[in-house]
CSV table of C-alpha atoms and ligand atoms in Angstrom, one decimal:
chain,number,residue,atom,x,y,z
A,101,MET,CA,173.2,323.6,35.7
A,102,PRO,CA,170.5,323.3,38.3
A,103,TYR,CA,167.7,326.2,38.7
A,104,PRO,CA,170.6,328.7,40.9
A,105,THR,CA,169.8,330.3,44.0
A,106,PHE,CA,169.9,333.8,44.9
A,107,PRO,CA,170.4,335.6,48.4
A,108,ASP,CA,167.3,336.6,50.4
A,109,ASP,CA,168.2,340.2,49.8
A,110,CYS,CA,168.3,339.9,45.8
A,111,SER,CA,166.5,342.5,43.9
A,112,SER,CA,168.2,341.9,40.2
A,113,ALA,CA,165.3,341.9,37.6
A,114,LEU,CA,166.7,338.7,37.0
A,115,CYS,CA,165.7,336.9,40.1
A,116,ARG,CA,162.2,338.9,40.4
A,117,HIS,CA,161.5,337.2,36.7
A,118,LEU,CA,163.0,333.8,37.0
A,119,SER,CA,161.3,331.3,38.2
A,120,PRO,CA,162.1,327.3,38.6
A,121,GLU,CA,159.2,326.4,35.9
A,122,LEU,CA,160.0,329.6,33.5
A,123,TYR,CA,164.1,327.9,34.0
A,124,SER,CA,163.6,324.2,33.1
A,125,ARG,CA,161.3,325.6,30.4
A,126,LEU,CA,164.3,328.0,28.6
A,127,LYS,CA,167.5,326.0,30.1
A,128,ASP,CA,167.9,323.9,27.1
A,129,LEU,CA,166.9,326.1,24.5
A,130,LYS,CA,170.1,327.6,21.9
A,131,THR,CA,170.0,330.1,19.1
A,132,ARG,CA,172.0,329.7,16.4
A,133,TYR,CA,175.3,331.1,17.7
A,134,GLY,CA,175.0,328.6,20.3
A,135,TYR,CA,174.1,331.3,23.0
A,136,THR,CA,171.8,329.7,25.9
A,137,LEU,CA,170.3,330.3,28.9
A,138,ASP,CA,173.3,330.1,31.6
A,139,GLN,CA,175.2,331.7,29.7
A,140,MET,CA,172.7,334.8,29.4
A,141,ILE,CA,172.2,334.7,33.5
A,142,ARG,CA,175.7,333.9,34.7
A,143,SER,CA,176.6,337.2,35.3
A,144,GLY,CA,173.3,337.6,37.7
A,145,VAL,CA,173.9,334.3,39.6
A,146,GLU,CA,177.9,335.4,40.2
A,147,ASN,CA,176.5,338.7,41.0
A,148,PRO,CA,173.6,338.8,43.1
A,149,ASP,CA,174.0,342.7,43.3
A,150,SER,CA,173.4,343.3,39.8
A,151,SER,CA,170.5,345.7,38.7
A,152,ILE,CA,169.2,343.6,35.7
A,153,GLY,CA,171.8,340.5,35.3
A,154,VAL,CA,171.2,338.7,32.3
A,155,TYR,CA,173.1,340.1,28.5
A,156,ALA,CA,171.6,338.7,25.4
A,157,GLY,CA,174.4,337.0,22.8
A,158,ASP,CA,172.6,337.3,19.8
A,159,GLU,CA,170.0,338.8,17.5
A,160,GLU,CA,167.8,335.6,18.0
A,161,SER,CA,168.4,335.2,22.1
A,162,TYR,CA,165.9,338.4,22.3
A,163,ARG,CA,163.4,335.9,20.2
A,164,LEU,CA,163.9,332.5,21.7
A,165,PHE,CA,164.6,333.7,25.6
A,166,ALA,CA,161.6,336.1,25.1
A,167,PRO,CA,159.9,334.6,28.0
A,168,LEU,CA,162.5,336.2,30.6
A,169,LEU,CA,163.6,338.9,28.6
A,170,ASN,CA,160.0,340.4,27.6
A,171,PRO,CA,159.4,341.0,31.1
A,172,ILE,CA,162.4,342.7,32.4
A,173,ILE,CA,162.3,344.7,29.6
A,174,ARG,CA,158.2,345.7,29.9
A,175,GLU,CA,160.0,347.0,33.5
A,176,TYR,CA,162.2,348.8,32.8
A,177,HIS,CA,161.6,350.5,29.5
A,178,SER,CA,157.3,351.2,30.6
A,179,PHE,CA,156.9,349.3,27.0
A,180,ASP,CA,155.8,346.4,25.8
A,181,PRO,CA,157.5,344.0,23.7
A,182,GLU,CA,154.7,341.8,22.3
A,183,LYS,CA,152.7,345.2,21.2
A,184,GLU,CA,154.2,348.1,20.7
A,185,ARG,CA,157.4,349.3,18.0
A,186,HIS,CA,160.0,351.4,18.8
A,187,ARG,CA,160.8,354.8,16.8
A,188,SER,CA,163.7,356.2,16.3
A,189,ASP,CA,164.7,360.1,15.5
A,190,MET,CA,167.8,361.6,16.2
A,191,ASP,CA,167.5,364.9,14.2
A,192,PRO,CA,168.5,367.7,16.0
A,193,ALA,CA,166.1,370.3,14.1
A,194,HIS,CA,163.4,368.2,16.3
A,195,LEU,CA,165.5,368.5,20.0
A,196,ASP,CA,163.9,370.9,22.5
A,197,ALA,CA,166.7,370.8,25.0
A,198,PRO,CA,167.7,374.6,25.9
A,199,ASP,CA,171.0,374.4,28.2
A,200,PRO,CA,169.8,373.9,32.0
A,201,ASP,CA,172.1,375.7,33.8
A,202,PRO,CA,173.5,378.7,31.1
A,203,GLU,CA,174.7,380.1,33.9
A,204,GLY,CA,177.4,377.4,34.9
A,205,LYS,CA,176.9,376.9,38.4
A,206,TYR,CA,175.6,373.7,38.6
A,207,VAL,CA,176.2,371.1,35.4
A,208,LEU,CA,180.1,370.5,35.0
A,209,SER,CA,179.8,368.7,31.9
A,210,THR,CA,177.2,366.9,29.4
A,211,ARG,CA,178.1,363.4,27.9
A,212,ILE,CA,175.7,361.5,25.6
A,213,ARG,CA,176.4,357.8,24.6
A,214,VAL,CA,174.2,355.4,22.0
A,215,GLY,CA,175.8,351.8,21.7
A,216,ARG,CA,175.1,349.7,18.1
A,217,ASN,CA,176.1,346.3,17.7
A,218,LEU,CA,177.0,345.1,14.0
A,219,HIS,CA,174.4,343.0,12.3
A,220,CYS,CA,175.7,339.6,10.9
A,221,PHE,CA,177.6,339.3,14.1
A,222,PRO,CA,176.9,337.8,17.9
A,223,LEU,CA,176.9,340.6,20.7
A,224,GLY,CA,179.7,340.4,22.7
A,225,ALA,CA,178.9,338.3,25.2
A,226,ASN,CA,179.0,335.8,22.2
A,227,LEU,CA,181.8,336.6,20.0
A,228,ALA,CA,184.6,334.5,19.4
A,229,ARG,CA,188.3,336.2,19.5
A,230,ARG,CA,188.7,335.9,15.5
A,231,GLU,CA,185.1,338.0,14.9
A,232,ARG,CA,185.8,340.0,17.8
A,233,LEU,CA,189.6,341.4,16.2
A,234,ILE,CA,187.0,341.3,12.4
A,235,VAL,CA,184.3,343.9,14.3
A,236,GLU,CA,187.7,346.2,15.3
A,237,CYS,CA,189.1,346.1,12.4
A,238,LEU,CA,185.7,347.3,10.1
A,239,VAL,CA,185.0,349.5,13.5
A,240,SER,CA,188.4,351.5,12.8
A,241,ASP,CA,188.1,351.1,9.0
A,242,ALA,CA,184.8,353.1,9.0
A,243,LEU,CA,186.1,355.8,11.7
A,244,LYS,CA,189.0,356.5,9.3
A,245,SER,CA,186.3,357.8,6.6
A,246,LEU,CA,184.9,360.7,9.2
A,247,GLU,CA,185.7,364.3,8.8
A,248,GLY,CA,186.0,367.5,9.9
A,249,ASP,CA,185.9,367.6,13.8
A,250,LEU,CA,184.6,364.5,14.0
A,251,ALA,CA,188.2,363.4,12.7
A,252,GLY,CA,190.4,361.8,15.3
A,253,SER,CA,192.5,358.6,15.9
A,254,TYR,CA,192.5,354.6,16.6
A,255,TYR,CA,194.0,353.7,20.0
A,256,PRO,CA,194.2,349.9,20.9
A,257,LEU,CA,193.6,349.0,24.0
A,258,GLU,CA,196.7,346.4,23.9
A,259,GLY,CA,199.6,348.6,23.9
A,260,MET,CA,198.6,351.5,25.9
A,261,ASP,CA,200.7,352.1,28.7
A,262,ASP,CA,199.3,352.3,32.0
A,263,ALA,CA,199.7,355.6,32.9
A,264,THR,CA,197.5,356.8,29.8
A,265,LYS,CA,195.2,354.0,30.5
A,266,ALA,CA,194.4,356.0,33.7
A,267,ARG,CA,194.7,359.1,32.7
A,268,LEU,CA,191.8,358.1,30.5
A,269,ILE,CA,189.7,356.6,33.2
A,270,GLU,CA,190.3,359.2,35.9
A,271,ASP,CA,188.9,362.0,33.4
A,272,HIS,CA,185.8,359.9,32.2
A,273,PHE,CA,186.7,359.5,28.8
A,274,LEU,CA,187.7,355.5,28.5
A,275,PHE,CA,186.0,352.4,30.0
A,276,LYS,CA,187.0,350.8,32.6
A,277,GLU,CA,188.8,347.3,33.4
A,278,GLY,CA,187.9,344.2,35.1
A,279,ASP,CA,184.3,344.9,35.3
A,280,ARG,CA,183.3,341.8,37.3
A,281,PHE,CA,179.9,342.0,35.9
A,282,LEU,CA,180.8,342.1,32.4
A,283,GLU,CA,183.3,339.6,33.3
A,284,SER,CA,180.9,337.0,34.5
A,285,ALA,CA,178.7,338.3,31.0
A,286,GLY,CA,181.7,336.9,29.2
A,287,LEU,CA,182.5,340.1,27.7
A,288,ASN,CA,185.8,340.6,29.2
A,289,ARG,CA,186.9,337.2,27.6
A,290,ASP,CA,190.9,337.7,25.6
A,291,TRP,CA,191.4,341.1,27.5
A,292,PRO,CA,192.8,343.8,25.7
A,293,GLU,CA,193.0,342.4,22.7
A,294,GLY,CA,190.4,344.1,20.4
A,295,ARG,CA,189.3,346.8,22.5
A,296,GLY,CA,190.2,350.3,22.0
A,297,ILE,CA,189.1,353.7,21.5
A,298,TYR,CA,188.8,356.9,19.0
A,299,HIS,CA,188.8,359.7,20.0
A,300,ASN,CA,189.0,363.8,18.0
A,301,HIS,CA,191.7,366.1,19.4
A,302,ASP,CA,189.2,367.7,21.6
A,303,LYS,CA,188.4,364.4,23.0
A,304,SER,CA,184.8,365.7,22.8
A,305,PHE,CA,183.8,362.4,20.2
A,306,LEU,CA,184.5,359.4,21.1
A,307,VAL,CA,184.1,355.6,20.1
A,308,TRP,CA,184.3,352.6,22.3
A,309,VAL,CA,185.4,349.3,20.5
A,310,ASN,CA,184.2,346.7,22.3
A,311,GLU,CA,183.1,346.8,25.6
A,312,GLU,CA,179.5,345.9,26.7
A,313,ASP,CA,178.6,346.8,23.1
A,314,GLN,CA,180.6,347.0,20.2
A,315,LEU,CA,180.5,350.3,19.5
A,316,ARG,CA,179.3,353.4,22.2
A,317,ILE,CA,179.5,356.2,19.9
A,318,ILE,CA,179.9,359.0,22.5
A,319,SER,CA,179.5,363.1,22.7
A,320,MET,CA,180.7,364.6,25.1
A,321,GLU,CA,181.5,368.3,26.8
A,322,PRO,CA,182.1,370.4,29.6
A,323,GLY,CA,179.0,372.5,30.3
A,324,ALA,CA,175.6,372.0,29.6
A,325,ASP,CA,175.1,373.2,26.2
A,326,ILE,CA,172.2,370.0,25.1
A,327,GLY,CA,171.7,371.3,21.4
A,328,ARG,CA,175.5,370.5,20.7
A,329,VAL,CA,176.1,367.2,22.2
A,330,PHE,CA,173.3,366.0,20.7
A,331,GLU,CA,173.5,367.7,17.3
A,332,ARG,CA,177.7,366.3,17.1
A,333,LEU,CA,176.7,363.0,18.1
A,334,SER,CA,174.1,362.6,15.8
A,335,ARG,CA,176.0,363.5,12.8
A,336,ALA,CA,178.7,361.0,13.7
A,337,VAL,CA,176.2,358.4,13.9
A,338,SER,CA,174.7,359.4,10.3
A,339,ALA,CA,178.5,359.5,9.2
A,340,LEU,CA,178.7,355.8,10.6
A,341,GLU,CA,175.9,354.5,9.4
A,342,ARG,CA,176.8,354.8,6.1
A,343,LYS,CA,179.9,353.0,6.2
A,344,LEU,CA,178.3,350.0,8.8
A,345,SER,CA,175.2,347.8,9.2
A,346,PHE,CA,174.0,348.2,13.1
A,347,SER,CA,171.6,345.4,14.4
A,348,TYR,CA,168.2,346.9,14.6
A,349,ASP,CA,164.7,345.5,14.9
A,350,GLU,CA,161.5,347.0,14.5
A,351,ARG,CA,159.9,346.0,17.6
A,352,LEU,CA,163.2,346.1,19.6
A,353,GLY,CA,164.7,349.0,18.4
A,354,TYR,CA,168.9,349.1,18.4
A,355,LEU,CA,169.3,345.6,19.8
A,356,SER,CA,172.1,345.7,22.7
A,357,SER,CA,173.9,343.6,24.8
A,358,CYS,CA,171.9,344.2,27.7
A,359,PRO,CA,168.3,344.7,27.5
A,360,THR,CA,168.3,348.2,29.4
A,361,ASN,CA,169.9,349.6,26.6
A,362,LEU,CA,167.3,348.3,23.7
A,363,GLY,CA,165.8,351.1,21.8
A,364,THR,CA,167.6,354.5,21.1
A,365,ALA,CA,170.7,352.6,23.2
A,366,MET,CA,171.2,356.3,24.3
A,367,ARG,CA,171.9,357.3,27.8
A,368,ALA,CA,172.3,361.3,27.9
A,369,SER,CA,174.1,362.2,31.1
A,370,VAL,CA,175.3,365.7,32.9
A,371,HIS,CA,177.3,365.2,35.6
A,372,ILE,CA,176.0,368.0,38.1
A,373,ARG,CA,177.1,369.5,41.4
A,374,LEU,CA,173.7,369.1,44.2
A,375,PRO,CA,174.9,368.9,47.3
A,376,LYS,CA,171.5,370.4,49.1
A,377,LEU,CA,169.7,367.8,47.0
A,378,GLY,CA,172.4,365.1,47.9
A,379,GLU,CA,170.8,365.4,51.8
A,380,ASP,CA,167.8,365.1,50.6
A,381,MET,CA,167.7,361.8,48.3
A,382,GLU,CA,164.0,361.0,49.1
A,383,THR,CA,163.1,364.6,47.2
A,384,PHE,CA,166.5,364.1,44.8
A,385,ARG,CA,165.2,360.7,43.5
A,386,GLU,CA,161.4,362.0,43.5
A,387,ILE,CA,162.3,365.0,40.6
A,388,CYS,CA,164.6,361.7,39.2
A,389,ASP,CA,161.5,359.4,39.2
A,390,ARG,CA,158.8,361.8,37.4
A,391,TYR,CA,161.3,362.4,34.7
A,392,ALA,CA,162.1,358.6,34.1
A,393,LEU,CA,165.9,359.9,35.0
A,394,GLN,CA,168.4,357.5,37.0
A,395,ILE,CA,171.1,358.6,38.9
A,396,ARG,CA,174.9,357.1,38.9
A,397,GLY,CA,177.7,358.1,40.7
A,398,ILE,CA,180.7,360.0,39.4
A,399,HIS,CA,182.6,357.1,38.0
A,400,GLY,CA,179.7,355.8,36.1
A,401,GLU,CA,177.5,352.8,36.5
A,402,HIS,CA,178.2,350.9,40.2
A,403,SER,CA,179.9,353.6,41.3
A,404,GLU,CA,179.3,356.2,44.1
A,405,SER,CA,178.8,360.2,44.2
A,406,GLU,CA,181.9,362.1,45.8
A,407,GLY,CA,182.1,365.7,46.4
A,408,GLY,CA,177.8,366.2,45.8
A,409,ILE,CA,178.6,365.5,41.7
A,410,TYR,CA,176.1,363.2,40.2
A,411,ASP,CA,176.1,361.5,37.3
A,412,VAL,CA,172.1,361.8,35.9
A,413,SER,CA,170.5,360.6,32.4
A,414,ASN,CA,167.7,359.4,31.0
A,415,ARG,CA,166.9,355.2,32.1
A,416,ARG,CA,164.4,355.0,29.5
A,417,ARG,CA,165.5,354.2,26.2
A,418,LEU,CA,162.9,351.9,24.4
A,419,GLY,CA,159.8,353.5,23.9
A,420,ILE,CA,160.7,356.9,23.3
A,421,THR,CA,162.5,358.6,20.5
A,422,GLU,CA,166.2,360.3,21.0
A,423,VAL,CA,164.8,364.2,20.6
A,424,GLU,CA,162.2,363.2,23.4
A,425,ALA,CA,164.6,361.2,26.2
A,426,VAL,CA,167.4,364.2,25.6
A,427,GLY,CA,163.9,367.0,25.8
A,428,GLU,CA,163.2,364.8,29.1
A,429,MET,CA,166.1,365.1,30.7
A,430,ALA,CA,167.5,368.5,30.1
A,431,ARG,CA,163.7,369.8,31.7
A,432,GLY,CA,164.3,366.8,34.7
A,433,VAL,CA,167.8,368.5,34.7
A,434,ARG,CA,166.2,372.0,35.1
A,435,GLU,CA,163.9,371.1,37.6
A,436,LEU,CA,167.1,369.8,40.1
A,437,ILE,CA,168.8,372.8,39.4
A,438,GLU,CA,166.0,374.7,40.4
A,439,GLN,CA,164.9,372.6,43.9
A,440,GLU,CA,168.3,373.2,45.2
A,441,GLU,CA,168.3,376.9,44.6
A,442,ARG,CA,164.9,376.5,47.3
A,443,LEU,CA,167.3,374.4,49.6
B,234,ADP,P1,177.5,354.4,29.5
B,234,ADP,O1,177.6,355.9,29.8
B,234,ADP,O2,178.2,353.8,28.7
B,234,ADP,O3,176.5,353.3,30.3
B,234,ADP,P2,179.3,354.4,32.9
B,234,ADP,O4,177.7,354.7,33.5
B,234,ADP,O5,180.2,353.5,32.7
B,234,ADP,O6,178.7,354.1,31.0
B,234,ADP,O7,179.6,355.9,32.4
B,234,ADP,C1,181.3,355.7,31.3
B,234,ADP,C2,182.0,356.8,31.6
B,234,ADP,O8,181.4,358.3,31.1
B,234,ADP,C3,182.0,357.7,33.3
B,234,ADP,O9,183.6,357.4,33.2
B,234,ADP,C4,181.1,358.7,34.0
B,234,ADP,O10,182.4,358.8,34.3
B,234,ADP,C5,181.6,359.0,32.5
B,234,ADP,N1,180.3,360.0,32.2
B,234,ADP,C6,179.3,359.6,32.2
B,234,ADP,N2,178.5,360.5,32.1
B,234,ADP,C7,179.1,361.8,32.3
B,234,ADP,C8,179.2,363.4,32.3
B,234,ADP,N3,178.2,363.6,31.8
B,234,ADP,N4,180.3,363.8,32.3
B,234,ADP,C9,181.7,363.5,32.2
B,234,ADP,N5,181.4,362.3,32.5
B,234,ADP,C10,180.3,361.1,32.2
B,235,IOM,N1,174.0,347.4,31.5
B,235,IOM,C1,175.4,346.6,32.6
B,235,IOM,N2,176.2,347.1,32.8
B,235,IOM,N3,174.0,346.7,33.3
B,235,IOM,C2,172.3,347.0,33.8
B,235,IOM,C3,174.8,346.1,34.5
B,235,IOM,C4,173.7,345.3,35.2
B,235,IOM,O1,172.6,344.3,35.5
B,235,IOM,O2,173.9,346.1,36.5
């Protein structure tokens, strides 16, 4: 492939950081699992409206293609991957995140997820069909060991009826189908085989299998009891760590398909109704920037807000511990609520 052309209005991290010189320096390299630069950038080339546009294919991608990935990581997380080291802390006793909406007027629900991938396997974009099935088997077996409020069942996507799937997506429990960003990255190959969802009885604990990352471990519930949501997640992650070996790097933390999800691989979000701030996006964005928060639409990444409801979450995931990121999200949400009340 020659150096790709990007439209003039493209603002993805890929098009801003990939120069023709860098492209020719990296284009013939291949990881041990056979992943190339062209594979890594395909999503951003085919989808110029990507926010980032690159997907790693394995642990080695982060070393071999560091001249492209490190500047993207530095910019997104405000973290220097050449000098700093990531630290993890998922101890709920260290969390300082009081309920930002004790009267229940603004926050509809809270969700905290972490991404995880299995050590000794390539990442999803570079996973062969057989390997994906082995990952599904290992993960669904490990999930069987969960007890108490975490106990549940695994539902493979293959064979799930359309109405059940649509309801799970609409209710924010299941990933969408046919995401064009993942499609271009090769993350939807052999769909729906090897994909599925695990959940407990009341769907407050869920695990997505073989979507963008091999595992997305999710704790969620109505309301804004962030402490309870985090405690459940932390307990589940510890239980799964006893059964599965996750890909972890001492500098970059938990390794993920997308560089935005490195480190904690955590996105702690609230669905929050802020109709007045929604009319004053400048102030909304200014508060979010101050607390390193990201605004998404009501159906997740690449979706729009509906009825004044937004998805507000931590933007940084690397170079910050899990408890710090959740605490900052809670403080930012509190400030958003105070501003909404002032307007
Ligand atoms: P991810 O969180 O894994 O990065 P998305 O942004 O696509 O992926 O969100 C996945 C799903 O989770 C979407 O349906 C989204 O609406 C839902 N979601 C995110 N945050 C919340 C929340 N606080 N409450 C309820 N659903 C949520
Ligand atoms: N994580 C990934 N889905 N995303 C950042 C896609 C993009 O580049 O827009």
